[in-house]
Coordinates of C-alpha atoms in Angstrom, one line a residue:
X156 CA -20.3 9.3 40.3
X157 CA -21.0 10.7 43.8
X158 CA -16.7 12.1 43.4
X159 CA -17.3 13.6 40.4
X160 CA -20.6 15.2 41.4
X161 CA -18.2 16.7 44.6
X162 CA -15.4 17.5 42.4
X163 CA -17.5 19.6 40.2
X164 CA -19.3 21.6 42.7
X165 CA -15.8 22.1 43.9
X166 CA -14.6 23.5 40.9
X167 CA -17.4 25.3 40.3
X168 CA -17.3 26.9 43.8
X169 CA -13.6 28.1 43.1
X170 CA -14.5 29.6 39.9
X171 CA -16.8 31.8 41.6
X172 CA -14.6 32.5 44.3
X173 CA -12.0 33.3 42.2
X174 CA -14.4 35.6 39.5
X175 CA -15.3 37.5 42.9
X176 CA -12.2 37.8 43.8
X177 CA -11.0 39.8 40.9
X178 CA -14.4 41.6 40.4
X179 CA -14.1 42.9 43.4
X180 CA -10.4 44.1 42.7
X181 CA -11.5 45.6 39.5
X182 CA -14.7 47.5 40.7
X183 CA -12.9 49.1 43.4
X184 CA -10.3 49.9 41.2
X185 CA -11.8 51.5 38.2
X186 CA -15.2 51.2 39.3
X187 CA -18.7 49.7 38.2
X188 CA -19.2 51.7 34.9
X189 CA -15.4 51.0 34.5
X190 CA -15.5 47.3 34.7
X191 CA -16.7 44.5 32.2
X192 CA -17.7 41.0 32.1
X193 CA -14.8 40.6 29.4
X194 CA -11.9 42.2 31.5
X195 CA -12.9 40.5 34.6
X196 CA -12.9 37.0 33.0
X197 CA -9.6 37.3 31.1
X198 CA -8.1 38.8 34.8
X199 CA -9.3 36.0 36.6
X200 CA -8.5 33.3 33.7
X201 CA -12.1 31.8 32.6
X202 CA -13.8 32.5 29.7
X203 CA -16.7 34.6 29.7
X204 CA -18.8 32.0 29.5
X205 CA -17.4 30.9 33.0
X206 CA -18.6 34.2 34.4
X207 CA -22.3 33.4 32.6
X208 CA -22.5 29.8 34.1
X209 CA -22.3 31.4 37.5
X210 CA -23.5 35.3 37.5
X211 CA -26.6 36.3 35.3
X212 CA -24.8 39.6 34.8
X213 CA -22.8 42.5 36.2
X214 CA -25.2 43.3 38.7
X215 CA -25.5 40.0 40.0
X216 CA -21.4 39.7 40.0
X217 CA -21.5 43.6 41.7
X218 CA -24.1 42.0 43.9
X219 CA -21.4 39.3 45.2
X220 CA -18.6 41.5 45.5
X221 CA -20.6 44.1 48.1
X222 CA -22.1 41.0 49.6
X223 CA -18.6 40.1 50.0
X224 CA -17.6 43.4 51.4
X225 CA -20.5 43.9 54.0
X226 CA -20.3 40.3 55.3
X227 CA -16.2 41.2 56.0
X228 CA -17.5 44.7 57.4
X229 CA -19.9 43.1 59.7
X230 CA -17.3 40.2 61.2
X231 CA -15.2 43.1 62.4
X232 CA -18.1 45.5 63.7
X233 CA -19.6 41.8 65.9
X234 CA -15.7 41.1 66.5
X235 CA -15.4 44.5 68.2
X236 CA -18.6 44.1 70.6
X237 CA -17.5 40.5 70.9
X238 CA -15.1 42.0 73.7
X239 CA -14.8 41.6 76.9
X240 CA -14.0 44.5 78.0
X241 CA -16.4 47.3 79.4
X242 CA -19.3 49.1 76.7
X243 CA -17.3 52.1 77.0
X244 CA -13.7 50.3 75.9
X245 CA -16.0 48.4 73.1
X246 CA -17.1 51.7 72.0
X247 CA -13.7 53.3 71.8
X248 CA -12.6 50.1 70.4
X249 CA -15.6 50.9 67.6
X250 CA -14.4 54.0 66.9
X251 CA -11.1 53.1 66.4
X252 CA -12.2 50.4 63.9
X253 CA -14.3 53.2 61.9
X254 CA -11.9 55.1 61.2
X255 CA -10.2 52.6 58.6
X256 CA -13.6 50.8 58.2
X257 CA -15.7 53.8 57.5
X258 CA -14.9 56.1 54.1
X259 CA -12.6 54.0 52.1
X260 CA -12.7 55.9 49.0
X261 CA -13.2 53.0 46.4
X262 CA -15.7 51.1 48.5
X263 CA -17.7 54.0 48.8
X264 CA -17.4 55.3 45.4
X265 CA -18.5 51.6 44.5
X266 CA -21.4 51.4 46.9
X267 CA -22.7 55.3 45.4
X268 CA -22.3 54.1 41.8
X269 CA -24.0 51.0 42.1
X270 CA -26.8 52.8 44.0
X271 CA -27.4 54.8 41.0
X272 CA -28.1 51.6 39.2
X273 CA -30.9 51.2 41.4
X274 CA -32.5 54.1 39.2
X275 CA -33.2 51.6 36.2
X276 CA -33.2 48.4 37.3
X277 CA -35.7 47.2 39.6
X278 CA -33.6 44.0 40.5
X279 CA -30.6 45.6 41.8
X280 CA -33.2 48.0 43.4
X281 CA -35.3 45.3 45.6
X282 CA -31.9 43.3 46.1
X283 CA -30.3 46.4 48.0
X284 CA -33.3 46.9 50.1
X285 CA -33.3 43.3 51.2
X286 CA -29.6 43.4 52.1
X287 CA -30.4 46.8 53.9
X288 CA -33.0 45.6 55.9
X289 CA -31.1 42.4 56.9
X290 CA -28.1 44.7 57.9
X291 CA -30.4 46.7 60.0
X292 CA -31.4 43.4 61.6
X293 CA -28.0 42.2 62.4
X294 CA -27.5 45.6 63.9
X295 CA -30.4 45.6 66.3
X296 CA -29.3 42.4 67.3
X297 CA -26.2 43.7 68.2
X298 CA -27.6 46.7 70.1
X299 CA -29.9 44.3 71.9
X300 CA -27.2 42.2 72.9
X301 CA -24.6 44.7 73.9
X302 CA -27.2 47.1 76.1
X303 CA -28.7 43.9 77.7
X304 CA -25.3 42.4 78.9
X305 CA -25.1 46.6 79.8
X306 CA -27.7 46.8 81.7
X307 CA -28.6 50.1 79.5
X308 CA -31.5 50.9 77.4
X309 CA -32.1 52.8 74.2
X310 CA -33.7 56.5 74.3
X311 CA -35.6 55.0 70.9
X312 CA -37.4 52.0 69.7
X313 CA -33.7 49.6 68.8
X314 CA -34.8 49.2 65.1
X315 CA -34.8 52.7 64.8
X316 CA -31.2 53.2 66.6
X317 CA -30.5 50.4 64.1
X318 CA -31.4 52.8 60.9
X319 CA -29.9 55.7 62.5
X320 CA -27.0 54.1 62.8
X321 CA -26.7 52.5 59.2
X322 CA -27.6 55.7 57.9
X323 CA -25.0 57.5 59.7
X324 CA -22.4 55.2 58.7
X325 CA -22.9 55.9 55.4
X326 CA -23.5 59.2 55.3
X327 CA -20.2 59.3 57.4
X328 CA -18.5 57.4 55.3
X329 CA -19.5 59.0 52.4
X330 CA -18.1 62.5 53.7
X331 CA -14.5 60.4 55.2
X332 CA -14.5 59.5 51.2
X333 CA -14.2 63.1 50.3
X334 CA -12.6 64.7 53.3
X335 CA -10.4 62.5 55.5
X336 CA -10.2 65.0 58.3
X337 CA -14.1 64.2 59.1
X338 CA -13.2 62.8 62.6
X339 CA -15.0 59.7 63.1
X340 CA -15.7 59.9 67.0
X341 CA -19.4 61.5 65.9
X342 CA -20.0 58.1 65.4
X343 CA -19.4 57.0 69.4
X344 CA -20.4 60.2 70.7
X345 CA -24.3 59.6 68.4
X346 CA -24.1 56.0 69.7
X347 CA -23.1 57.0 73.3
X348 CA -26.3 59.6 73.2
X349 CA -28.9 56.4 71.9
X350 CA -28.3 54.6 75.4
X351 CA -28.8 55.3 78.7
X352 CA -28.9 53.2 82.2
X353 CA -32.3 50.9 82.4
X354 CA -34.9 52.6 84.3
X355 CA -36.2 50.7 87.1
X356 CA -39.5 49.8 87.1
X357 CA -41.6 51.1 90.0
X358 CA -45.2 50.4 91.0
X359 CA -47.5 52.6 92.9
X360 CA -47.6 53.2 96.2

């Protein structure tokens, strides 16, 4: 009993996997309003009702693929910092990395299309903010951690470097989307301006 009970939560595992897989292929490719629950099922090879038994809808199986996406997106960004090499090689380093990883047209066609579903549905609406906020989190970590090990401090409070800097991204990346010529060093030379050396702390007198 205790295989089978494995086995199935295996298979079930790999179905998802696999409808994510090709949701995520489809959605970038022809988009959200492009994209069924029919097509994605016959693409991956289940029947619909394999897509039911493990997503309540297209906006949950959306949800998965972005999940998917930002959870690749942040590897690289903590990858990157992971360095060790000097802040300012990290930051080149991160500049580098945005300029492939920031404005890739279908992800960011995706990310503004689904946003618009926000309009309707309070579901997808609350489920973006909470995945916003927790990116914001994972960000200020990563701030705190990189300007400690620095020896640097932020000109603002580090939560609000951390919305800054998500809302730059995707501003930025919206823009790369259009117009690949947008040069992506504003991003290092904004992030450069947020720190400066720790002040030392002095008493009177």
């Amino acid at each position: 009993m205790p295989e089978t009970k494995v086995s199935r939560a295996e298979r079930q595992r790999q179905t998802r996997e696999r409808l994510i897989e090709v949701a995520a292929q489809m959605f970038l490719a022809v988009g959200y309003a492009g994209t069924s629950l029919d097509k994605v099922a016959v693409e991956a090879g289940f029947s619909k009702g394999a897509v039911y038994s493990n997503f309540a809808g297209k906006e949950e199986l959306c949800m998965a693929v972005l999940d998917t996406i930002h959870a690749e997106k942040i590897r690289l960004v903590q990858a990157v910092f992971a360095e060790d090499t000097s802040l300012e090689s990290r930051l080149k380093s991160f500049v580098e990395w945005s300029r492939t990883g920031l404005g890739e047209p279908q992800w960011t066609a995706l990310e503004v299309e689904f946003a618009a579903v926000a309009r309707n549905n309070p579901w997808v609406a609350s489920e973006l903010v909470k995945r916003h906020r927790e990116i914001r989190r994972l960000i200020g970590q990563l701030i705190s951690a990189t300007i400690e090990e620095a020896d640097l401090e932020t000109t603002i409070p580090v939560e609000h470097v951390a919305t800054a800097l998500l809302a730059l991204g995707a501003g930025l990346g919206g823009l790369r989307a259009l117009d690949p010529k947008i040069d992506p060093d504003v991003f290092g030379v904004v992030l450069a301006g947020l720190v400066r050396p720790r002040r030392e702390v002095r008493g009177d007198a």
